[in-house]
Tab-separated table of C-alpha atoms and ligand atoms in Angstrom:
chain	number	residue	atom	x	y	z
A	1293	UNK	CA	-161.253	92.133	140.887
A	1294	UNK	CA	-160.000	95.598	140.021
A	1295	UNK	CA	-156.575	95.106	138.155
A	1296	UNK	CA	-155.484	98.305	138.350
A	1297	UNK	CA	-151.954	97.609	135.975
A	1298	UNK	CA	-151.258	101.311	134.926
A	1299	UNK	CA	-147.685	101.963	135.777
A	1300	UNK	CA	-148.777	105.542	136.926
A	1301	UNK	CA	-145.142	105.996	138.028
A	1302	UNK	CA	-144.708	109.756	137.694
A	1303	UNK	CA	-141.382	109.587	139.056
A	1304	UNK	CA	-140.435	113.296	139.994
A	1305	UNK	CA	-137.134	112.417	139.589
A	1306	UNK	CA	-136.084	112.027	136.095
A	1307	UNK	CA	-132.612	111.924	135.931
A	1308	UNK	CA	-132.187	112.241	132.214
A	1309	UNK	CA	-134.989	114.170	130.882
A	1310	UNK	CA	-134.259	116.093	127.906
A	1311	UNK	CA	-134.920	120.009	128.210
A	1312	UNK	CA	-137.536	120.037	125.746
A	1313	UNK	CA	-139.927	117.801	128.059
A	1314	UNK	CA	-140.941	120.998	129.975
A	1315	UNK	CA	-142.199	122.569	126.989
A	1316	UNK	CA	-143.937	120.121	125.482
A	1317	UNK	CA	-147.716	121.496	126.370
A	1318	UNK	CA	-148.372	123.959	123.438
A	1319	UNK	CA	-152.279	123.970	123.509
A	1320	UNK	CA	-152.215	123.023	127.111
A	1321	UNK	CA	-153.905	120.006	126.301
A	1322	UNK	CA	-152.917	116.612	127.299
A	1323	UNK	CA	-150.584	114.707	124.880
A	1324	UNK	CA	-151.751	111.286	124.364
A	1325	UNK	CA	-149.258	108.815	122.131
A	1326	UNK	CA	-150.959	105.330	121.035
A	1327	UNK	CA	-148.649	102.722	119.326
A	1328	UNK	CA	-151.129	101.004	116.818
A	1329	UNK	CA	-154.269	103.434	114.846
A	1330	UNK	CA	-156.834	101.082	116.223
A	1331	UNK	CA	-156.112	102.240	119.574
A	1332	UNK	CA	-155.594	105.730	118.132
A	1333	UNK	CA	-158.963	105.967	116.864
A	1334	UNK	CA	-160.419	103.942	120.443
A	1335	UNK	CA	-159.030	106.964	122.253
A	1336	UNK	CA	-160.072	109.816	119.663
A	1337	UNK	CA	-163.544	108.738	119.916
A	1338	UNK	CA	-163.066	108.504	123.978
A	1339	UNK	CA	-161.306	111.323	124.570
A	1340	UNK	CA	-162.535	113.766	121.703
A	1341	UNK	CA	-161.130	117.161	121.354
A	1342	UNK	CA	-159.949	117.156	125.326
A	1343	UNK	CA	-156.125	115.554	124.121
A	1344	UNK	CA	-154.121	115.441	121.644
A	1345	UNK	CA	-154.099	111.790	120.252
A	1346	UNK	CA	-151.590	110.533	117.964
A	1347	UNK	CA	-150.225	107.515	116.936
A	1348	UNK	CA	-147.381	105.948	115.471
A	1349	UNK	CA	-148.357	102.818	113.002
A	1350	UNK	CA	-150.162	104.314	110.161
A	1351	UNK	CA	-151.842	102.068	107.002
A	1352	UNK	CA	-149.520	99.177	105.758
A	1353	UNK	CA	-147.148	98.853	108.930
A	1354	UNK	CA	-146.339	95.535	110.615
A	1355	UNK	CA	-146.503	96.216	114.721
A	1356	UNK	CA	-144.546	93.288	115.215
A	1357	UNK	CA	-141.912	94.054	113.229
A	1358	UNK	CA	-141.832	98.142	113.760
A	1359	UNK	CA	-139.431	99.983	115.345
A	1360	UNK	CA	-139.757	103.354	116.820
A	1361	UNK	CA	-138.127	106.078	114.427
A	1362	UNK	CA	-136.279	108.881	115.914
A	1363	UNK	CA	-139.389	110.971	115.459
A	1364	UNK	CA	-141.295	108.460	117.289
A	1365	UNK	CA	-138.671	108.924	119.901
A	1366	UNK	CA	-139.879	112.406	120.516
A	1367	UNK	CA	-143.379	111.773	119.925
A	1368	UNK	CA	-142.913	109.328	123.390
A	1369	UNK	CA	-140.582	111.346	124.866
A	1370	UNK	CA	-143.109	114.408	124.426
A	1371	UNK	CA	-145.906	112.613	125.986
A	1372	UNK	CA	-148.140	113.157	128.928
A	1373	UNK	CA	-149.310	109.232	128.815
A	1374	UNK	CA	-148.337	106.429	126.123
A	1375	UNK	CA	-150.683	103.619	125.595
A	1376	UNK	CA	-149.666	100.187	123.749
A	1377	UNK	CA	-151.490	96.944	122.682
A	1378	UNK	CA	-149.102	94.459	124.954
A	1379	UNK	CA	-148.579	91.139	125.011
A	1380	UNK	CA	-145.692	91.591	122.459
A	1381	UNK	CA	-147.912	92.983	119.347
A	1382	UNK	CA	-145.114	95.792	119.622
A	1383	UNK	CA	-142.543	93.286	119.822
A	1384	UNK	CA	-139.530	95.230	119.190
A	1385	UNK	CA	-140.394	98.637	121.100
A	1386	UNK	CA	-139.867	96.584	124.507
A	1387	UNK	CA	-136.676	98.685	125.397
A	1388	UNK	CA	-138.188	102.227	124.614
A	1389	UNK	CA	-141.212	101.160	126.522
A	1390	UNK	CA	-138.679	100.548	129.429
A	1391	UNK	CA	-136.823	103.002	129.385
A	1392	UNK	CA	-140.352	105.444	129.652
A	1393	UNK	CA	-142.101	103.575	132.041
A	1394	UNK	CA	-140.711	105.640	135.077
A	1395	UNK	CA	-141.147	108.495	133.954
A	1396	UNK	CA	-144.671	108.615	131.928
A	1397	UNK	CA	-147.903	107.349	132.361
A	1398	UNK	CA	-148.164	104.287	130.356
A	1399	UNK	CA	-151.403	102.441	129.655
A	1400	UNK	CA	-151.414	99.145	128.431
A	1401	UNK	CA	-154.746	98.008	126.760
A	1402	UNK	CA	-154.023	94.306	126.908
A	1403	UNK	CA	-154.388	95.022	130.884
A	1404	UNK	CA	-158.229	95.680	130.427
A	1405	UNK	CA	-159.104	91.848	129.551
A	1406	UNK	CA	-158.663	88.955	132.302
A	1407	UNK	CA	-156.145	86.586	131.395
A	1408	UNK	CA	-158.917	83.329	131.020
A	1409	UNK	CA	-160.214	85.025	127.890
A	1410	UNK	CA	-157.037	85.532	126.156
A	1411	UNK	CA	-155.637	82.900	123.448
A	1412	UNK	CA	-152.350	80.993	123.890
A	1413	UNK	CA	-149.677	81.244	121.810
A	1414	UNK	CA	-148.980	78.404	120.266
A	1415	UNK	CA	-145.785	79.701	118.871
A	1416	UNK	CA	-144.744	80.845	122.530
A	1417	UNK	CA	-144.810	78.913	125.229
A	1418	UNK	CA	-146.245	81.413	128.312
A	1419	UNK	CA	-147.331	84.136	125.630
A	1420	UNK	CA	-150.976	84.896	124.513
A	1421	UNK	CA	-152.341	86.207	121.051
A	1422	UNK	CA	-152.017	89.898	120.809
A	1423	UNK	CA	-154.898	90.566	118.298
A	1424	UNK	CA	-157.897	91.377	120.600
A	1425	UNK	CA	-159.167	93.734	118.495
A	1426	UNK	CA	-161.125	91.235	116.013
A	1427	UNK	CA	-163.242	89.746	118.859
A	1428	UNK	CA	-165.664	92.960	118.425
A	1429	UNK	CA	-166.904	92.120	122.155
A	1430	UNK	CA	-163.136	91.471	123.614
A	1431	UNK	CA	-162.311	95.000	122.020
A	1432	UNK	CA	-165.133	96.341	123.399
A	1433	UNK	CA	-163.606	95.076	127.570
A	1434	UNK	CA	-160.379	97.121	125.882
A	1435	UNK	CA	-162.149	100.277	125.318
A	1436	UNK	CA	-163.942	100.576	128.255
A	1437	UNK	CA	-160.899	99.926	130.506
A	1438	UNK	CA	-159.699	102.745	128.546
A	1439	UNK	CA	-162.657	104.811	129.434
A	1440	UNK	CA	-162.471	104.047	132.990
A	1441	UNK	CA	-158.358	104.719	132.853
A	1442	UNK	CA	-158.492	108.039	130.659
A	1443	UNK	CA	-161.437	108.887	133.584
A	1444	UNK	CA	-158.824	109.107	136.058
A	1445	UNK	CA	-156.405	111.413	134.453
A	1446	UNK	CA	-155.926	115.124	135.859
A	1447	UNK	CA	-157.043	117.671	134.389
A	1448	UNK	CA	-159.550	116.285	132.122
A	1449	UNK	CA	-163.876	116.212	132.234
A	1450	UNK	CA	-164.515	113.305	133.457
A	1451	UNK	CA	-168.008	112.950	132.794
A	1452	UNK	CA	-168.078	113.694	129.430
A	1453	UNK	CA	-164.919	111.179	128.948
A	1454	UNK	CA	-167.402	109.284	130.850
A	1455	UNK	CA	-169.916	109.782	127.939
A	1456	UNK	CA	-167.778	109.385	125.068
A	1457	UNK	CA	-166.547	106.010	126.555
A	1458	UNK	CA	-170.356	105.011	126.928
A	1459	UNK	CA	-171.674	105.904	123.846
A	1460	UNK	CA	-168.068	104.421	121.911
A	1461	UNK	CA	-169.654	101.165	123.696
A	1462	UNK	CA	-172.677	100.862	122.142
A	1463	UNK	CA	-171.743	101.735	118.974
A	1464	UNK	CA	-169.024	98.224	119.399
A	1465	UNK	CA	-171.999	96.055	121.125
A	1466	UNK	CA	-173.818	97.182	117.693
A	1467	UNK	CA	-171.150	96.406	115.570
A	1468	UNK	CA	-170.470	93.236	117.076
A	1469	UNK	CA	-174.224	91.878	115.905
A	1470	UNK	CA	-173.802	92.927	112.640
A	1471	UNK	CA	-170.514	91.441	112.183
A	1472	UNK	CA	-172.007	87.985	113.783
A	1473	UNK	CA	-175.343	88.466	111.425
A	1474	UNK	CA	-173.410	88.908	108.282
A	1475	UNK	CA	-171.077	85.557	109.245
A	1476	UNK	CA	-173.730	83.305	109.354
A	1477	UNK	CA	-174.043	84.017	105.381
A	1478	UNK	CA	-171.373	81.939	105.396
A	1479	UNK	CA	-171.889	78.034	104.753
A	1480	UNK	CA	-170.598	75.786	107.591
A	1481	UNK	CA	-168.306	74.376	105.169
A	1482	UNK	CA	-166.414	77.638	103.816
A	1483	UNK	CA	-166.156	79.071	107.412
A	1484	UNK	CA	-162.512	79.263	106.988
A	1485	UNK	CA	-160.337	81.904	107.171
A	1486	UNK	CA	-156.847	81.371	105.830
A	1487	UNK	CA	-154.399	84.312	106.067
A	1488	UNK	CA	-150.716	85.005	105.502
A	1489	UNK	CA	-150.167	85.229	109.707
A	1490	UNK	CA	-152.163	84.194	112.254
A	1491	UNK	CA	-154.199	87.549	113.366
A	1492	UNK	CA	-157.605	86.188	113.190
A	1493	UNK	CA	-157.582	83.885	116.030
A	1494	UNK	CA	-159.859	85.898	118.122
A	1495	UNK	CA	-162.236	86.319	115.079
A	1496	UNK	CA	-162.637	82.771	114.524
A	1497	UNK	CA	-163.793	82.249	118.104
A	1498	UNK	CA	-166.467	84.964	118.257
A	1499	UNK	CA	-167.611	84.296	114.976
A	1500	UNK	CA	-166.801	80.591	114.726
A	1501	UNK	CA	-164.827	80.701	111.998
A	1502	UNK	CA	-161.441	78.205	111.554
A	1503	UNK	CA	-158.837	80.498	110.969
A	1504	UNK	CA	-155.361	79.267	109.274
A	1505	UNK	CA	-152.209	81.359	109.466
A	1506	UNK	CA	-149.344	80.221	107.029
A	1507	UNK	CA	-146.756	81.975	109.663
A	1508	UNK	CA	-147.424	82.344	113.002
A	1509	UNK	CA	-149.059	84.739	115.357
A	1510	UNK	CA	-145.950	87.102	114.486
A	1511	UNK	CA	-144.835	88.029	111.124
A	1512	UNK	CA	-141.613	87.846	112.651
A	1513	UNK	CA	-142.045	83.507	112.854
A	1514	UNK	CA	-140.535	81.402	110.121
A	1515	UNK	CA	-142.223	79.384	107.049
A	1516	UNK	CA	-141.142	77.064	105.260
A	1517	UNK	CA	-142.174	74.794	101.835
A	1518	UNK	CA	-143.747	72.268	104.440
A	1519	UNK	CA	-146.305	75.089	106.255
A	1520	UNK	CA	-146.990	75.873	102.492
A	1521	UNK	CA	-147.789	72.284	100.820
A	1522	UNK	CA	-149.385	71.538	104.056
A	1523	UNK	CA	-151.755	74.941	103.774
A	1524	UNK	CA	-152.128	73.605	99.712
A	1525	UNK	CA	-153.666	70.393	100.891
A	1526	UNK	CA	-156.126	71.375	103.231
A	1527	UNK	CA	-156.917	73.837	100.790
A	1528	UNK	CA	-157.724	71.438	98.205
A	1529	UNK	CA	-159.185	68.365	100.454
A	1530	UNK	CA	-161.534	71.169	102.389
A	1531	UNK	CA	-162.098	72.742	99.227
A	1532	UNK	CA	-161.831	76.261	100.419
A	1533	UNK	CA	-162.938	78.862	97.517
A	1534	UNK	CA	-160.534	81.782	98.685
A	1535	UNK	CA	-157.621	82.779	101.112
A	1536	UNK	CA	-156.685	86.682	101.601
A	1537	UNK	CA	-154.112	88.650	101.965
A	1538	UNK	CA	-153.024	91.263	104.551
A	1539	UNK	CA	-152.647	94.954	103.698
A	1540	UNK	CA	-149.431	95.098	106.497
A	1541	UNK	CA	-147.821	91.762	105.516
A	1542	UNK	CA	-146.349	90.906	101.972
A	1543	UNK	CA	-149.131	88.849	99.712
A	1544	UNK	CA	-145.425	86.555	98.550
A	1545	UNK	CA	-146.419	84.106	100.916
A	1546	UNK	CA	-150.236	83.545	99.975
A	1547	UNK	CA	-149.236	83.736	96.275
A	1548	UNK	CA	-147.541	80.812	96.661
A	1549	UNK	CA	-150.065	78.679	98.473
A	1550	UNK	CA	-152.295	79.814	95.470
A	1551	UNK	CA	-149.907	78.916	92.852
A	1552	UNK	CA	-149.412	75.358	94.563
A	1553	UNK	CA	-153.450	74.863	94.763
A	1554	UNK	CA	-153.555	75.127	90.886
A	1555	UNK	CA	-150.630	73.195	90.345
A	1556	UNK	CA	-152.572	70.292	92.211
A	1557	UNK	CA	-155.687	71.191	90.370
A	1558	UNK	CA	-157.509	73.125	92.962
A	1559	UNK	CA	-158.947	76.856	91.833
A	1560	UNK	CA	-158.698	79.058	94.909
A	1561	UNK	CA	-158.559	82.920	94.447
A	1562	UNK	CA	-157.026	85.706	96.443
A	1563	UNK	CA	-160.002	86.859	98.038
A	1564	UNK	CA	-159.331	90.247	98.952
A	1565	UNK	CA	-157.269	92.218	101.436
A	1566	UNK	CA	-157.892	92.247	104.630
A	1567	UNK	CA	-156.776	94.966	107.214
A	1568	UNK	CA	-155.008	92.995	110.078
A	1569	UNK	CA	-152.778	94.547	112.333
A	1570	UNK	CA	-152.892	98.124	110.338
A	1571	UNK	CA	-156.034	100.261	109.491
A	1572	UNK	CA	-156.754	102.220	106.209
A	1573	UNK	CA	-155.811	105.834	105.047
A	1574	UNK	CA	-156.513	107.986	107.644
A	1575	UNK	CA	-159.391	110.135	105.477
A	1576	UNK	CA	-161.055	106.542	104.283
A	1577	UNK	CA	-163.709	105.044	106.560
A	1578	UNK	CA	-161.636	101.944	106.665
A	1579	UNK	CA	-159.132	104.413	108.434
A	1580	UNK	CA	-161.605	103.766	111.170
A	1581	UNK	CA	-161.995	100.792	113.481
A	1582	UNK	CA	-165.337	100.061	112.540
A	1583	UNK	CA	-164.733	100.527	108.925
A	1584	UNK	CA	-161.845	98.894	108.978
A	1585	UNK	CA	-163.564	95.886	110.613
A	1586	UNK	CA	-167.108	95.950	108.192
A	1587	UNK	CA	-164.607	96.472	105.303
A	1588	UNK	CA	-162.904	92.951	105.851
A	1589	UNK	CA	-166.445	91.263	106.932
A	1590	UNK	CA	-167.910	92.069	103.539
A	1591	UNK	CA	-164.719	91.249	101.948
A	1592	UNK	CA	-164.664	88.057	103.741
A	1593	UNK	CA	-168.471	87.043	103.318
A	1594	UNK	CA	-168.257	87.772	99.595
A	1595	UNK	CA	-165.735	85.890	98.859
A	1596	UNK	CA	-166.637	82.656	100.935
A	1597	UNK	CA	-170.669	82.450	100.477
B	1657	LIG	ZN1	-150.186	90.273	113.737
């Protein structure tokens, strides 16, 4: 049962290291890079002061359609381990992640959950839905196979890693009730969630809510007029009260589904903005996980009950 998929492939041969690899210890702590800030902030909380944690997709950025900067490049290259979401979230870091994996420890969360309770794509054929972290419980599995990984590494306390991981845990198992409690505000017949991209897929299963992307489960798929007068008829005929917008994808999209509602008659308001793939400003509680994620349930039960 124990899918141990860490590519702990400390390679003592690395052929093209740069020099300043050597010296990249200042505070002789361990250097931990994380792609997206929800993992950022899963492995602050874990790991507390005994790393260095950073990450590289602060508020507003699209994971699938970021590319590592050259500062980035360093961050990585600078690294003692490098963790990622997987199954494509980062879909256009493949190559650096490549080119690292030999010669840093790279942990990829999407490893931590067994393949039977991820979502198909149905954009992709063969590909699942990278947003696990909106299934409170599913992001829960994630954290604690980050726990039990970060356990491992040398050179830290395990125990109190341990601890941390533990006590991260409950505070998730809590937050998941309350985010289920404040959902069934919701009427059966306004329990939809329409977005600009499809990152709510695990949301609407935990908290049986239909979701509705107008792109896919990438920013990087296509729309066109026929995904949009399609979305401005269901939107009518269900008579939904409000869709949202994303803070990390352009609102151009959902303006126009709006703008065709009223056209056929139908008032439905923009009814907030959600944080999808991106958190908040770093010194705002949404620039937290589970601010970020009671921020857009309050947002979302408001504007539906
Ligand atoms: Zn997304």
């Amino acid at each position: 049962m124990r899918k141990l998929l860490i590519h702990i492939t400390a390679l003592l041969f690395i052929a093209c290291a740069s020099p300043s690899e050597s010296d990249s210890n200042t505070d002789g702590r361990l250097k931990i890079v994380c792609t997206t800030g929800m993992l950022g902030d899963a492995v602050k909380e874990i790991v507390g002061d005994q790393a260095e944690v950073t990450y590289l997709m602060g508020p507003g950025v699209d994971p699938h359609l970021y590319k590592a900067t050259q500062g980035d490049l360093k961050l990585l290259t600078n690294a003692d381990v490098i963790i990622y979401n997987g199954l494509h979230l980062e879909g256009k870091m493949g190559e650096v992640f490549e080119k690292l994996e030999n010669r840093k420890q790279i942990i990829v969360a999407a490893d931590g959950i067994p393949k039977e309770k991820l979502i198909n794509s149905t954009d992709f054929q063969g590909a699942y839905d990278p947003h696990l972290w909106f299934d409170v419980s599913l992001w829960e599995e994630v954290c604690n196979y980050l726990g039990k990984t970060l356990s491992k590494l040398e050179g830290v306390d395990k125990e109190m890693i341990r601890s941390q991981s533990y006590a991260y845990s409950d505070s998730l198992k809590a937050l998941h009730q309350w985010v289920t409690k404040e959902m069934a505000k919701v009427a059966d017949s306004q329990r939809v969630l329409i977005t600009a991209h499809d990152a709510f897929g695990y949301f609407g299963r935990a908290y049986d809510v239909e979701v509705k992307g107008l792109q896919g489960i990438s920013t990087l798929s296509e729309y066109g007029l026929k995904d949009v007068s399609d979305l401005v008829n269901y939107i009518s005929d269900r008579n939904i009260k409000a869709v949202f917008v994303e803070s990390s994808v352009s609102d151009r999209s959902l303006n126009a589904v709006v703008q065709g509602c009223k056209e056929k008659g139908h008032q439905v308001h923009i009814g907030g903005t959600l944080f999808s793939d991106a958190m908040g400003e770093a010194k705002s509680a949404e620039g937290k996980y589970i601010g970020m994620v009671r921020y857009n349930v309050n947002t979302i039960v408001e504007a539906l009950k």
